[in-house]
Coordinates of C-alpha atoms in Angstrom, one line a residue:
X21 CA 0.0 0.0 0.0
X22 CA 2.8 2.4 0.8
X23 CA 3.6 4.6 -2.2
X24 CA 7.2 5.4 -1.5
X25 CA 9.9 3.8 -3.5
X26 CA 12.4 2.0 -1.5
X27 CA 15.9 3.4 -1.8
X28 CA 18.5 1.2 -3.6
X29 CA 20.5 -0.9 -1.3
X30 CA 22.1 -4.2 -0.7
X31 CA 20.2 -7.5 -0.7
X32 CA 20.8 -7.6 3.1
X33 CA 19.3 -4.1 3.5
X34 CA 16.2 -5.0 1.6
X35 CA 15.8 -8.2 3.5
X36 CA 16.1 -6.4 6.8
X37 CA 13.5 -3.8 5.7
X38 CA 11.0 -6.5 4.8
X39 CA 11.6 -8.2 8.2
X40 CA 11.2 -4.9 10.0
X41 CA 7.8 -4.1 8.3
X42 CA 6.5 -7.6 9.0
X43 CA 7.6 -7.3 12.6
X44 CA 5.8 -3.9 13.0
X45 CA 2.5 -5.5 11.7
X46 CA 2.8 -8.4 14.1
X47 CA 3.7 -6.1 17.0
X48 CA 0.7 -3.7 16.4
X49 CA -1.6 -6.7 16.1
X50 CA -0.5 -7.9 19.5
X51 CA -0.8 -4.3 20.9
X52 CA -4.4 -4.0 19.7
X53 CA -5.3 -7.4 21.2
X54 CA -3.6 -6.3 24.5
X55 CA -5.3 -3.0 24.6
X56 CA -8.7 -4.5 24.0
X57 CA -8.1 -7.1 26.8
X58 CA -7.0 -4.4 29.2
X59 CA -10.0 -2.2 28.4
X60 CA -12.5 -5.1 28.8
X61 CA -10.9 -6.2 32.1
X62 CA -11.4 -2.7 33.6
X63 CA -7.8 -1.4 33.2
X64 CA -8.4 1.7 31.0
X65 CA -5.3 3.6 32.1
X66 CA -3.0 0.7 31.3
X67 CA -4.8 0.3 27.9
X68 CA -4.4 4.0 27.2
X69 CA -0.7 4.2 27.9
X70 CA 0.0 0.9 26.0
X71 CA -1.7 2.4 23.0
X72 CA 0.0 5.8 23.3
X73 CA 3.4 4.2 23.6
X74 CA 3.0 1.8 20.7
X75 CA 1.3 4.4 18.4
X76 CA 3.8 7.1 19.4
X77 CA 6.7 4.9 18.4
X78 CA 5.0 4.0 15.1
X79 CA 4.4 7.7 14.4
X80 CA 8.1 8.5 15.0
X81 CA 9.1 5.6 12.7
X82 CA 6.7 6.9 10.0
X83 CA 8.0 10.5 10.4
X84 CA 11.6 9.4 9.9
X85 CA 10.6 7.8 6.6
X86 CA 8.6 10.9 5.6
X87 CA 11.5 13.2 6.3
X88 CA 13.8 11.0 4.3
X89 CA 11.4 11.1 1.4
X90 CA 11.0 14.9 1.5
X91 CA 14.7 15.3 1.4
X92 CA 14.7 13.2 -1.8
X93 CA 11.9 15.5 -3.2
X94 CA 9.0 13.1 -2.7
X95 CA 5.8 13.8 -0.8
X96 CA 3.4 10.9 -0.1
X97 CA 0.2 10.3 1.7
X98 CA 1.6 9.3 5.1
X99 CA 0.9 12.8 6.4
X100 CA -2.8 12.0 6.6
X101 CA -2.3 8.9 8.6
X102 CA 0.1 10.7 11.0
X103 CA -2.3 13.5 11.5
X104 CA -5.2 11.0 12.1
X105 CA -3.1 9.0 14.6
X106 CA -2.0 12.1 16.5
X107 CA -5.6 13.5 16.5
X108 CA -7.2 10.3 17.8
X109 CA -4.6 10.1 20.6
X110 CA -5.1 13.7 21.5
X111 CA -8.9 13.2 22.0
X112 CA -8.3 9.9 23.8
X113 CA -9.6 7.6 21.0
X114 CA -6.6 5.3 21.3
X115 CA -8.2 2.2 19.9
X116 CA -8.9 4.1 16.7
X117 CA -5.3 5.2 16.6
X118 CA -4.1 1.6 16.8
X119 CA -6.4 0.6 14.0
X120 CA -5.1 3.4 11.8
X121 CA -1.5 2.4 12.6
X122 CA -2.2 -1.2 11.8
X123 CA -3.8 -0.4 8.5
X124 CA -0.9 1.8 7.5
X125 CA 1.8 -0.7 8.5
X126 CA -0.1 -3.6 6.9
X127 CA -0.3 -1.5 3.7
X128 CA 3.5 -1.0 3.7
X129 CA 4.0 -4.8 4.0
X130 CA 1.6 -5.3 1.1
X131 CA 3.5 -2.8 -1.0
X132 CA 6.7 -4.6 -0.2
X133 CA 5.2 -7.9 -1.4
X134 CA 4.4 -6.2 -4.7
X135 CA 8.0 -5.0 -5.0
X136 CA 9.6 -8.3 -4.4
X137 CA 9.6 -9.0 -8.1
X138 CA 12.1 -6.1 -8.6
X139 CA 15.0 -6.7 -10.8
X140 CA 17.9 -8.9 -9.6
X141 CA 21.2 -7.3 -8.8
X142 CA 23.6 -6.5 -11.6
X143 CA 25.9 -9.2 -10.1
X144 CA 23.7 -11.8 -11.8
X145 CA 24.8 -10.4 -15.1
X146 CA 28.4 -10.5 -14.1
X147 CA 28.0 -14.2 -13.0
X148 CA 27.2 -15.1 -16.6
X149 CA 30.4 -13.6 -18.0
X150 CA 33.3 -16.0 -18.7
X151 CA 35.0 -16.9 -15.5
X152 CA 37.8 -19.3 -16.5
X153 CA 40.3 -19.3 -19.4
X154 CA 42.4 -22.3 -20.5
X155 CA 45.9 -20.8 -20.8
X156 CA 48.4 -22.8 -22.9
X157 CA 51.8 -23.1 -21.3
X158 CA 54.7 -23.1 -23.8
X159 CA 58.4 -23.8 -23.8
X160 CA 61.2 -21.5 -24.9
X161 CA 60.5 -22.1 -28.5
X162 CA 56.8 -21.2 -28.1
X163 CA 55.4 -24.7 -28.5
X164 CA 52.5 -25.6 -26.3
X165 CA 53.3 -27.9 -23.4
X166 CA 50.1 -28.0 -21.4
X167 CA 46.9 -26.4 -20.4
X168 CA 46.3 -24.4 -17.2
X169 CA 42.9 -23.2 -16.1
X170 CA 43.1 -19.6 -14.7
X171 CA 40.7 -16.9 -13.8
X172 CA 39.9 -14.5 -16.7
X173 CA 41.3 -11.6 -14.7
X174 CA 44.7 -13.4 -14.7
X175 CA 44.9 -13.5 -18.5
X176 CA 47.6 -11.1 -19.8
X177 CA 47.8 -9.6 -23.3
X178 CA 49.7 -12.1 -25.5
X179 CA 48.7 -15.2 -23.6
X180 CA 47.7 -18.2 -25.8
X181 CA 44.3 -19.5 -24.8
X182 CA 42.5 -22.7 -25.8
X183 CA 38.7 -22.3 -26.5
X184 CA 37.0 -25.7 -26.6
X185 CA 34.0 -26.5 -28.7
X186 CA 30.8 -24.7 -27.5
X187 CA 32.7 -22.6 -25.0
X188 CA 32.4 -18.8 -24.6
X189 CA 35.5 -16.9 -25.7
X190 CA 36.8 -15.4 -22.4
X191 CA 38.6 -12.3 -23.7
X192 CA 39.1 -10.5 -27.0
X193 CA 41.7 -12.3 -29.0
X194 CA 43.3 -13.0 -32.3
X195 CA 42.7 -16.4 -33.9
X196 CA 45.9 -18.3 -34.1
X197 CA 45.0 -21.8 -35.5
X198 CA 43.6 -22.2 -39.0
X199 CA 39.9 -21.2 -39.2
X200 CA 37.0 -21.6 -36.9
X201 CA 33.3 -20.8 -36.7
X202 CA 31.8 -18.7 -34.0
X203 CA 28.2 -17.8 -32.9
X204 CA 28.3 -14.0 -32.4
X205 CA 24.5 -13.5 -32.6
X206 CA 24.2 -12.4 -29.0
X207 CA 26.9 -9.8 -29.5
X208 CA 26.3 -8.4 -33.0
X209 CA 22.9 -9.6 -34.0
X210 CA 24.3 -11.6 -36.9
X211 CA 22.2 -14.7 -37.0
X212 CA 24.5 -16.9 -39.1
X213 CA 27.7 -18.3 -37.8
X214 CA 30.8 -16.2 -38.4
X215 CA 33.8 -18.0 -39.9
X216 CA 37.1 -16.5 -38.8
X217 CA 40.5 -17.2 -40.2
X218 CA 43.9 -17.1 -38.6
X219 CA 44.9 -13.5 -37.8
X220 CA 41.3 -12.3 -37.4
X221 CA 39.9 -10.9 -34.1
X222 CA 37.4 -12.9 -32.1
X223 CA 35.3 -11.0 -29.5
X224 CA 34.8 -12.1 -25.9
X225 CA 31.3 -13.5 -25.4
X226 CA 31.2 -15.2 -28.8
X227 CA 30.5 -19.0 -28.6
X228 CA 32.9 -21.3 -30.3
X229 CA 31.7 -23.9 -32.8
X230 CA 32.4 -27.6 -33.0
X231 CA 36.2 -27.4 -33.2
X232 CA 38.7 -26.3 -30.6
X233 CA 40.4 -23.0 -31.4
X234 CA 43.5 -21.2 -30.1
X235 CA 43.5 -17.4 -29.7
X236 CA 46.1 -15.0 -28.5
X237 CA 44.7 -12.5 -25.9
X238 CA 44.4 -9.1 -27.4
X239 CA 43.0 -7.3 -24.4
X240 CA 42.6 -8.1 -20.7
X241 CA 39.2 -9.1 -19.4
X242 CA 38.4 -5.7 -18.0
X243 CA 38.8 -4.1 -21.5
X244 CA 37.1 -6.9 -23.5
X245 CA 33.8 -6.5 -25.3
X246 CA 31.6 -8.5 -22.9
X247 CA 32.8 -6.6 -19.9
X248 CA 32.2 -3.3 -21.7
X249 CA 28.6 -4.3 -22.3
X250 CA 28.3 -5.1 -18.6
X251 CA 29.6 -1.6 -17.8
X252 CA 27.0 -0.1 -20.2
X253 CA 24.2 -2.0 -18.4
X254 CA 25.3 -0.6 -15.0
X255 CA 25.5 3.0 -16.4
X256 CA 22.1 2.6 -18.1
X257 CA 20.4 1.4 -15.0
X258 CA 21.8 4.2 -12.9
X259 CA 20.7 6.8 -15.4
X260 CA 17.1 5.6 -15.6
X261 CA 14.7 8.2 -14.0
X262 CA 12.7 7.2 -10.9
X263 CA 9.1 6.4 -11.4
X264 CA 6.3 8.5 -9.9
X265 CA 3.9 5.9 -8.5
X266 CA 0.2 5.9 -9.4
X267 CA -1.1 6.7 -5.9
X268 CA 1.4 9.6 -5.5
X269 CA -0.4 11.6 -8.1
X270 CA -3.4 11.9 -5.8
X271 CA -1.5 12.6 -2.6
X272 CA -1.5 16.4 -2.5
X273 CA -5.2 17.0 -3.6
X274 CA -6.6 14.2 -1.4
X275 CA -4.6 15.4 1.6
X276 CA -5.8 19.0 1.1
X277 CA -9.4 18.0 0.8
X278 CA -9.3 15.8 3.9
X279 CA -7.6 18.5 6.0
X280 CA -10.1 21.2 4.8
X281 CA -13.1 19.0 5.7
X282 CA -11.6 18.1 9.1
X283 CA -10.8 21.7 10.0
X284 CA -14.2 22.8 8.8
X285 CA -15.9 20.2 11.0
X286 CA -13.9 21.2 14.0
X287 CA -14.7 24.9 13.4
X288 CA -18.4 24.3 13.0
X289 CA -18.7 22.0 16.0
X290 CA -16.2 23.7 18.2
X291 CA -15.0 20.2 19.2
X292 CA -11.6 18.8 18.3
X293 CA -13.1 15.3 18.4
X294 CA -14.9 16.1 15.2
X295 CA -11.5 16.7 13.5
X296 CA -10.3 13.3 14.6
X297 CA -13.5 11.6 13.5
X298 CA -13.2 13.1 10.0
X299 CA -9.5 12.3 9.7
X300 CA -10.0 8.7 10.7
X301 CA -12.1 8.3 7.6
X302 CA -9.6 10.2 5.6
X303 CA -6.7 7.8 6.3
X304 CA -5.4 7.0 2.8
X305 CA -5.6 3.3 3.1
X306 CA -8.2 2.8 0.3
X307 CA -6.2 5.0 -2.0
X308 CA -2.9 3.3 -1.3
X309 CA -4.3 -0.3 -1.2
X310 CA -6.0 -0.1 -4.6
X311 CA -2.9 0.2 -6.8
X312 CA -0.7 -2.4 -5.0
X313 CA -3.4 -5.0 -4.9
X314 CA -4.2 -4.4 -8.6
X315 CA -0.5 -4.6 -9.4
X316 CA -0.1 -7.8 -7.5
X317 CA -3.0 -9.2 -9.4
X318 CA -1.6 -8.0 -12.7
X319 CA 1.8 -9.5 -12.0
X320 CA 0.1 -12.9 -11.2
X321 CA -2.0 -12.6 -14.4
X322 CA 1.1 -11.9 -16.5
X323 CA 3.0 -14.8 -14.9
X324 CA 0.3 -17.2 -15.8
X325 CA 0.9 -16.2 -19.4
X326 CA 4.6 -16.8 -19.1
X327 CA 5.5 -13.2 -18.7
X328 CA 7.5 -12.1 -15.6
X329 CA 7.1 -8.4 -14.8
X330 CA 9.6 -7.1 -12.3
X331 CA 7.5 -4.8 -10.2
X332 CA 4.4 -2.6 -10.1
X333 CA 6.2 0.4 -11.4
X334 CA 6.9 -1.5 -14.6
X335 CA 3.2 -2.3 -15.0
X336 CA 2.5 1.5 -14.9
X337 CA 5.0 2.1 -17.6
X338 CA 3.7 -0.7 -19.8
X339 CA 0.3 0.9 -19.7
X340 CA 1.7 4.2 -21.1
X341 CA 4.1 2.9 -23.8
X342 CA 4.0 5.1 -26.9
X343 CA 7.2 3.9 -28.8
X344 CA 8.6 0.5 -29.4
X345 CA 12.0 -0.8 -30.6
X346 CA 12.9 -4.4 -31.5
X347 CA 16.1 -6.2 -31.9
X348 CA 16.2 -8.5 -35.0
X349 CA 18.0 -11.8 -34.4
X350 CA 16.1 -14.0 -31.9
X351 CA 13.5 -11.3 -31.4
X352 CA 11.7 -10.5 -34.6
X353 CA 13.3 -13.6 -36.1
X354 CA 13.4 -17.1 -34.8
X355 CA 17.2 -16.9 -34.1
X356 CA 18.3 -20.0 -35.8
X357 CA 18.9 -21.0 -39.5
X358 CA 15.8 -22.4 -41.2
X359 CA 15.4 -24.0 -44.6
X360 CA 13.5 -21.4 -46.7
X361 CA 13.9 -23.1 -50.1
X362 CA 14.9 -26.5 -51.6
X363 CA 16.5 -26.1 -55.0
X364 CA 16.9 -29.5 -56.7
X365 CA 19.1 -30.0 -59.7
X366 CA 17.6 -31.2 -62.9
X367 CA 15.9 -34.5 -62.6
X368 CA 16.1 -34.5 -58.8
X369 CA 13.0 -34.6 -56.5
X370 CA 12.9 -31.8 -53.9
X371 CA 11.6 -34.1 -51.1
X372 CA 14.2 -36.8 -51.8
X373 CA 17.0 -34.1 -51.8
X374 CA 15.9 -32.7 -48.5
X375 CA 15.4 -36.2 -47.0
X376 CA 18.9 -37.4 -48.0
X377 CA 20.5 -34.1 -46.8
X378 CA 18.7 -34.4 -43.4
X379 CA 19.7 -38.0 -43.0
X380 CA 23.4 -37.1 -43.5
X381 CA 23.0 -34.1 -41.2
X382 CA 22.0 -36.5 -38.4
X383 CA 25.8 -37.0 -38.0
X384 CA 26.8 -33.4 -38.1
X385 CA 27.2 -30.8 -35.4
X386 CA 27.2 -27.8 -37.7
X387 CA 24.8 -25.0 -36.9
X388 CA 22.8 -25.6 -40.1
X389 CA 22.3 -29.3 -39.4
X390 CA 19.4 -28.8 -36.9
X391 CA 17.5 -26.5 -39.3
X392 CA 17.8 -29.0 -42.1
X393 CA 16.6 -31.9 -39.9
X394 CA 13.7 -29.8 -38.7
X395 CA 12.7 -29.0 -42.3
X396 CA 12.6 -32.7 -43.2
X397 CA 10.6 -33.5 -40.1
X398 CA 8.1 -30.7 -40.9
X399 CA 7.5 -32.4 -44.3
X400 CA 7.2 -35.9 -42.6
X401 CA 10.2 -37.3 -44.5
X402 CA 11.7 -40.4 -43.1
X403 CA 15.5 -40.3 -42.4
X404 CA 17.6 -43.3 -43.2
X405 CA 20.5 -44.6 -41.1
X406 CA 24.1 -44.2 -42.3
X407 CA 26.4 -47.2 -42.6
X408 CA 29.3 -44.7 -42.3
X409 CA 29.7 -41.0 -41.7
X410 CA 32.4 -38.4 -41.3
X411 CA 32.5 -34.6 -40.9
X412 CA 35.0 -32.1 -42.2
X413 CA 35.3 -29.3 -39.6
X414 CA 33.1 -26.3 -40.7
X415 CA 33.0 -27.6 -44.3
X416 CA 30.5 -30.4 -44.5
X417 CA 29.5 -34.0 -43.8
X418 CA 29.8 -37.2 -45.9
X419 CA 27.5 -40.1 -45.1
X420 CA 26.5 -43.3 -46.8
X421 CA 22.6 -43.5 -46.6
X422 CA 21.0 -46.7 -47.8
X423 CA 24.0 -47.4 -50.0
X424 CA 24.2 -43.9 -51.5
X425 CA 27.0 -41.5 -50.7
X426 CA 25.5 -38.1 -49.6
X427 CA 27.7 -35.0 -49.3
X428 CA 26.3 -31.8 -47.7
X429 CA 28.3 -28.6 -47.1
X430 CA 30.0 -25.7 -48.6
X431 CA 30.3 -25.3 -52.3
X432 CA 34.0 -25.8 -52.3
X433 CA 33.7 -28.9 -50.1
X434 CA 30.9 -30.5 -52.3
X435 CA 32.7 -29.6 -55.5
X436 CA 35.7 -31.7 -54.4
X437 CA 33.5 -34.8 -54.9
X438 CA 31.0 -33.7 -57.5
X439 CA 31.1 -31.4 -60.5
X440 CA 29.9 -29.2 -61.8
X441 CA 28.3 -27.5 -58.7
X442 CA 25.8 -24.9 -59.8
X443 CA 26.2 -21.8 -57.6
X444 CA 23.0 -20.4 -56.0
X445 CA 22.5 -16.6 -55.7
X446 CA 21.5 -15.6 -52.2
X447 CA 19.8 -12.5 -50.6
X448 CA 21.3 -10.7 -47.6
X449 CA 21.1 -12.9 -44.5
X450 CA 20.8 -16.1 -46.4
X451 CA 23.2 -19.1 -46.7
X452 CA 23.5 -22.2 -48.9
X453 CA 24.1 -25.8 -48.1
X454 CA 25.1 -27.7 -51.3
X455 CA 24.2 -31.4 -51.8
X456 CA 25.8 -34.1 -53.9
X457 CA 24.6 -37.7 -54.2
X458 CA 26.8 -40.5 -55.5
X459 CA 29.3 -38.1 -57.0
X460 CA 26.7 -36.0 -58.8
X461 CA 25.5 -32.5 -57.9
X462 CA 21.9 -33.0 -56.5
X463 CA 20.9 -29.4 -55.6
X464 CA 21.1 -26.9 -52.8
X465 CA 19.2 -25.9 -49.6
X466 CA 18.7 -22.2 -49.0
X467 CA 18.8 -21.3 -45.3
X468 CA 18.0 -18.0 -43.4
X469 CA 16.9 -16.8 -40.0
X470 CA 13.2 -16.3 -40.8
X471 CA 10.8 -13.9 -39.2
X472 CA 8.6 -15.3 -36.5
X473 CA 5.2 -16.1 -37.9
X474 CA 3.5 -14.0 -35.2
X475 CA 5.8 -11.0 -35.6
X476 CA 3.6 -9.0 -38.1
X477 CA 0.5 -9.5 -36.0
X478 CA 2.3 -8.3 -32.9
X479 CA 3.5 -5.2 -34.7
X480 CA 0.0 -4.5 -36.0
X481 CA -1.5 -4.9 -32.5
X482 CA 0.9 -2.4 -31.1
X483 CA 0.1 0.1 -33.8
X484 CA -3.7 -0.3 -33.2
X485 CA -3.2 0.3 -29.5
X486 CA -1.5 3.6 -29.5
X487 CA 2.1 2.8 -30.1
X488 CA 3.0 5.6 -32.5
X489 CA 6.5 4.8 -33.4
X490 CA 8.0 1.3 -34.0
X491 CA 11.7 0.8 -35.0
X492 CA 14.2 -2.0 -35.4
X493 CA 17.6 -1.5 -33.7
X494 CA 20.0 -4.2 -34.7
X495 CA 23.7 -5.0 -35.0
X496 CA 23.1 -7.0 -38.2
X497 CA 23.8 -5.7 -41.7
X498 CA 21.4 -3.2 -43.3
X499 CA 20.1 -5.2 -46.3
X500 CA 19.3 -8.2 -44.0
X501 CA 17.6 -6.0 -41.4
X502 CA 15.5 -4.1 -43.9
X503 CA 14.3 -7.3 -45.6
X504 CA 13.0 -8.7 -42.3
X505 CA 11.6 -5.3 -41.2
X506 CA 9.5 -5.0 -44.4
X507 CA 8.0 -8.4 -44.0
X508 CA 6.7 -7.7 -40.5
X509 CA 5.6 -4.1 -41.0
X510 CA 8.4 -2.1 -39.5
X511 CA 9.3 1.0 -41.5
X512 CA 12.2 2.5 -39.4
X513 CA 15.4 0.5 -39.4
X514 CA 18.7 1.3 -37.7
X515 CA 21.3 -1.4 -38.5
X516 CA 25.0 -2.2 -37.9
X517 CA 24.7 -0.7 -34.4
X518 CA 27.0 -1.2 -31.5
X519 CA 25.5 -1.6 -28.0
X520 CA 26.3 2.0 -27.0
X521 CA 24.7 3.3 -30.3
X522 CA 21.5 1.3 -29.4
X523 CA 21.4 3.0 -26.0
X524 CA 21.8 6.5 -27.6
X525 CA 19.1 5.9 -30.2
X526 CA 16.7 4.5 -27.6
X527 CA 17.4 7.6 -25.4
X528 CA 16.5 9.9 -28.2
X529 CA 13.3 8.2 -29.4
X530 CA 10.1 10.1 -29.0
X531 CA 7.3 9.9 -27.9
X532 CA 7.9 8.4 -24.4
X533 CA 7.7 5.9 -22.8
X534 CA 9.7 3.6 -25.0
X535 CA 9.5 -0.2 -25.0
X536 CA 12.6 -2.2 -26.1
X537 CA 12.5 -5.9 -27.0
X538 CA 15.7 -8.0 -27.3
X539 CA 17.3 -11.2 -26.4
X540 CA 21.1 -11.1 -26.7
X541 CA 24.1 -9.9 -24.7
X542 CA 24.4 -6.9 -26.9
X543 CA 20.8 -5.9 -26.1
X544 CA 21.4 -5.8 -22.3
X545 CA 22.4 -2.1 -22.1
X546 CA 19.5 -0.8 -24.2
X547 CA 17.1 -3.0 -22.3
X548 CA 18.4 -1.5 -19.0
X549 CA 18.2 2.1 -20.5
X550 CA 14.7 1.9 -22.0
X551 CA 11.6 2.9 -20.1
X552 CA 10.5 -0.7 -20.4
X553 CA 12.9 -3.5 -21.4
X554 CA 11.5 -6.8 -22.5
X555 CA 13.8 -9.8 -22.8
X556 CA 12.9 -12.9 -24.9
X557 CA 14.2 -15.4 -22.3
X558 CA 12.6 -18.7 -23.4
X559 CA 15.9 -20.3 -24.0
X560 CA 17.2 -19.8 -20.5
X561 CA 18.6 -17.0 -18.4
X562 CA 20.7 -14.4 -20.3
X563 CA 22.3 -11.1 -19.8
X564 CA 19.3 -9.6 -21.5
X565 CA 17.0 -11.2 -18.9
X566 CA 18.9 -9.8 -16.0
X567 CA 18.9 -6.2 -17.4
X568 CA 15.3 -6.2 -18.5
X569 CA 12.1 -5.1 -16.7
X570 CA 10.1 -7.9 -18.2
X571 CA 11.1 -11.5 -19.2
X572 CA 9.0 -13.5 -21.7
X573 CA 9.4 -17.2 -20.8
X574 CA 7.5 -18.5 -23.8
X575 CA 9.2 -18.5 -27.1
X576 CA 6.8 -16.2 -28.9
X577 CA 6.5 -12.5 -29.4
X578 CA 2.8 -12.6 -28.3
X579 CA 4.4 -12.2 -24.8
X580 CA 4.9 -8.6 -25.7
X581 CA 1.2 -8.3 -26.4
X582 CA 0.4 -10.0 -23.1
X583 CA 2.7 -7.6 -21.2
X584 CA 1.3 -4.4 -22.7
X585 CA -2.4 -5.6 -22.5
X586 CA -2.0 -6.7 -18.8
X587 CA -0.3 -3.4 -18.0
X588 CA -3.2 -1.4 -19.5
X589 CA -5.9 -3.5 -17.9
X590 CA -4.2 -3.4 -14.5
X591 CA -3.7 0.3 -14.5
X592 CA -7.4 0.8 -15.6
X593 CA -8.6 -1.4 -12.7
X594 CA -6.2 0.4 -10.2
X595 CA -7.5 3.8 -11.2
X596 CA -11.1 2.8 -10.9
X597 CA -10.4 1.2 -7.5
X598 CA -8.6 4.4 -6.4
X599 CA -11.6 6.5 -7.4
X600 CA -14.0 4.1 -5.6
X601 CA -11.8 4.6 -2.5
X602 CA -11.7 8.3 -2.8
X603 CA -15.4 8.6 -3.4
X604 CA -16.4 6.4 -0.5
X605 CA -13.8 8.2 1.8
X606 CA -15.0 11.7 0.9
X607 CA -18.7 10.7 1.3
X608 CA -18.0 9.2 4.7
X609 CA -16.0 12.3 5.7
X610 CA -18.9 14.5 4.9
X611 CA -21.2 12.3 7.0
X612 CA -18.6 12.3 9.8
X613 CA -18.7 16.1 9.9
X614 CA -22.1 15.9 11.4
X615 CA -20.8 13.9 14.4
X616 CA -22.8 10.7 13.8
X617 CA -19.8 8.5 13.2
X618 CA -17.5 8.0 16.3
X619 CA -13.8 7.6 15.8
X620 CA -13.6 3.9 16.5
X621 CA -16.6 3.2 14.3
X622 CA -15.0 5.3 11.6
X623 CA -11.8 3.3 11.7
X624 CA -13.8 0.1 11.4
X625 CA -15.9 1.5 8.6
X626 CA -12.7 2.4 6.9
X627 CA -11.7 -1.2 7.0
X628 CA -14.9 -2.0 5.0
X629 CA -13.9 0.6 2.4
X630 CA -10.5 -1.2 2.3
X631 CA -12.3 -4.4 1.5
X632 CA -14.4 -2.8 -1.2
X633 CA -11.3 -1.4 -3.0
X634 CA -9.4 -4.7 -2.6
X635 CA -12.3 -6.7 -4.1
X636 CA -12.5 -4.4 -7.1
X637 CA -8.7 -4.3 -7.5
X638 CA -8.6 -8.1 -7.7
X639 CA -10.4 -7.8 -11.1
X640 CA -6.9 -7.3 -12.5
X641 CA -6.4 -11.1 -12.0
X642 CA -8.5 -11.7 -15.1
X643 CA -8.2 -10.2 -18.5
X644 CA -10.4 -7.3 -19.5
X645 CA -12.9 -7.8 -22.3
X646 CA -10.8 -5.9 -24.9
X647 CA -7.6 -7.6 -23.9
X648 CA -9.3 -11.1 -24.3
X649 CA -10.6 -10.3 -27.7
X650 CA -7.4 -8.6 -29.1
X651 CA -4.9 -11.1 -27.6
X652 CA -7.0 -14.0 -28.9
X653 CA -6.9 -12.5 -32.4
X654 CA -3.1 -12.2 -32.4
X655 CA -2.6 -15.7 -31.0
X656 CA -5.0 -17.5 -33.4
X657 CA -3.9 -15.8 -36.6

């Protein structure tokens, strides 16, 4: 219920704060029980002083927090509760004072529960960076004599490092041995594997392919690309402006109205009790409870859809999004190579060509192999077993399938066993796997990282729901990015971007707030800097997931629709609940001005108002009518 934003601090500090608030609620509950027992057993003096002591300490605790907030330029609604508690104690309505204190402290605990989904510490991102390097020891002649595992911080410029298959490159380096293939999609946005030759630079954070590689350290870990991205994330998070919470916008006018009504009642009746009776009904619990309960419900609703929203403040920003930016690889696109065309040679059947190629690729670890196998499975083609199979590193695979020799790979590799190989022209972002059968060229398979089937509908949904500007921010090459963007309905494309350039473009985009959707390491800084960062995290925890405000756990862009729709429905429910609370409170205050509602009765009636606002706010647990219809339309298309 409490509208103040908790200051940043350590995990231990936040844990202590949660424990303190829970303890206050428990202590006040015990005090209320003790006071009631003392009053019923004929010990009013002991009951009074017990209440005065407990409420007095709570008032001081609240005032300290209020002063701290004022020093940070924030004014909340606690002033009403403090005035109400002081006023009820002054007119000897100590039971009402305890009830007000209990409502306020309980609300603070509720707000803390809503905030527990806050973003994890930046240390989680650091934990995902390479931690160990395999340093090659060498003799006086420079020949390798062994491998020693060392921490990445111990790597010096010039050290020879072994990078095993599927491992992350620990520091920026120069490739020493032959050639190798690296997955750099999470760094640059390039969806296809990048082939490096000896003498070329390999960035830290890239994932090695199927063959071990040796690199010479070019930079220490602290200056390498991955660590620079981590530093950008930290800088972006620190620069993000604080959020003004929903209930705070009503704080000053509601406080002013309540105090005016209370003072007017006191002046007309000439009795200070009247002021206390009015202020008890003016305690801001209905106003403050509505938003947190609605946000808790909205967070749960989103989680059921596979969307984790990291706090109520994010829900508010989602509801107001006016611009959106998308990464390409793994976000707008599927993120892996898919067969987009089968090109058989003359006299060759397309299905037979694909089936033989997929059967051979069962014995390959190349990045294209999985896409070829999936394409055959999608057509229901049976895959024969090989009597023998071998793979040439990064070049291709040779397998004997049902007595037929099948070769799949690069044109140069296939042409060594079959001629002539007919070259296939490709568009930007596409690659070719050539196929030969029994020494004859059989055709080619065209592969590309294709757009997600739901991407165009998601872009269209955002446009129909008030998102005025939609752009693509990608590290991939311009022609590839523009081709994909046109297919999904994005007109504005910024390509070949470095992480810092993405952050700058996102900071300059108007109108605000801006939503950014991405999935790779290179997206982490811009996700942290955007008003709302959404990470596609279906394939496991990533740097993007740690830096983002929202994580989509299902491998579909419809999670973006779910997040925005839940945000808008939740805020609409919260605002309605707030106005219900304000309306009931003002009406009851007007009645209390006549003196017909005693302070204790007023405090209890206020609890009924709390229940009414909570029940309405819980409507955020379910989708709104518009959300159901529109989301269903996107999913089923």
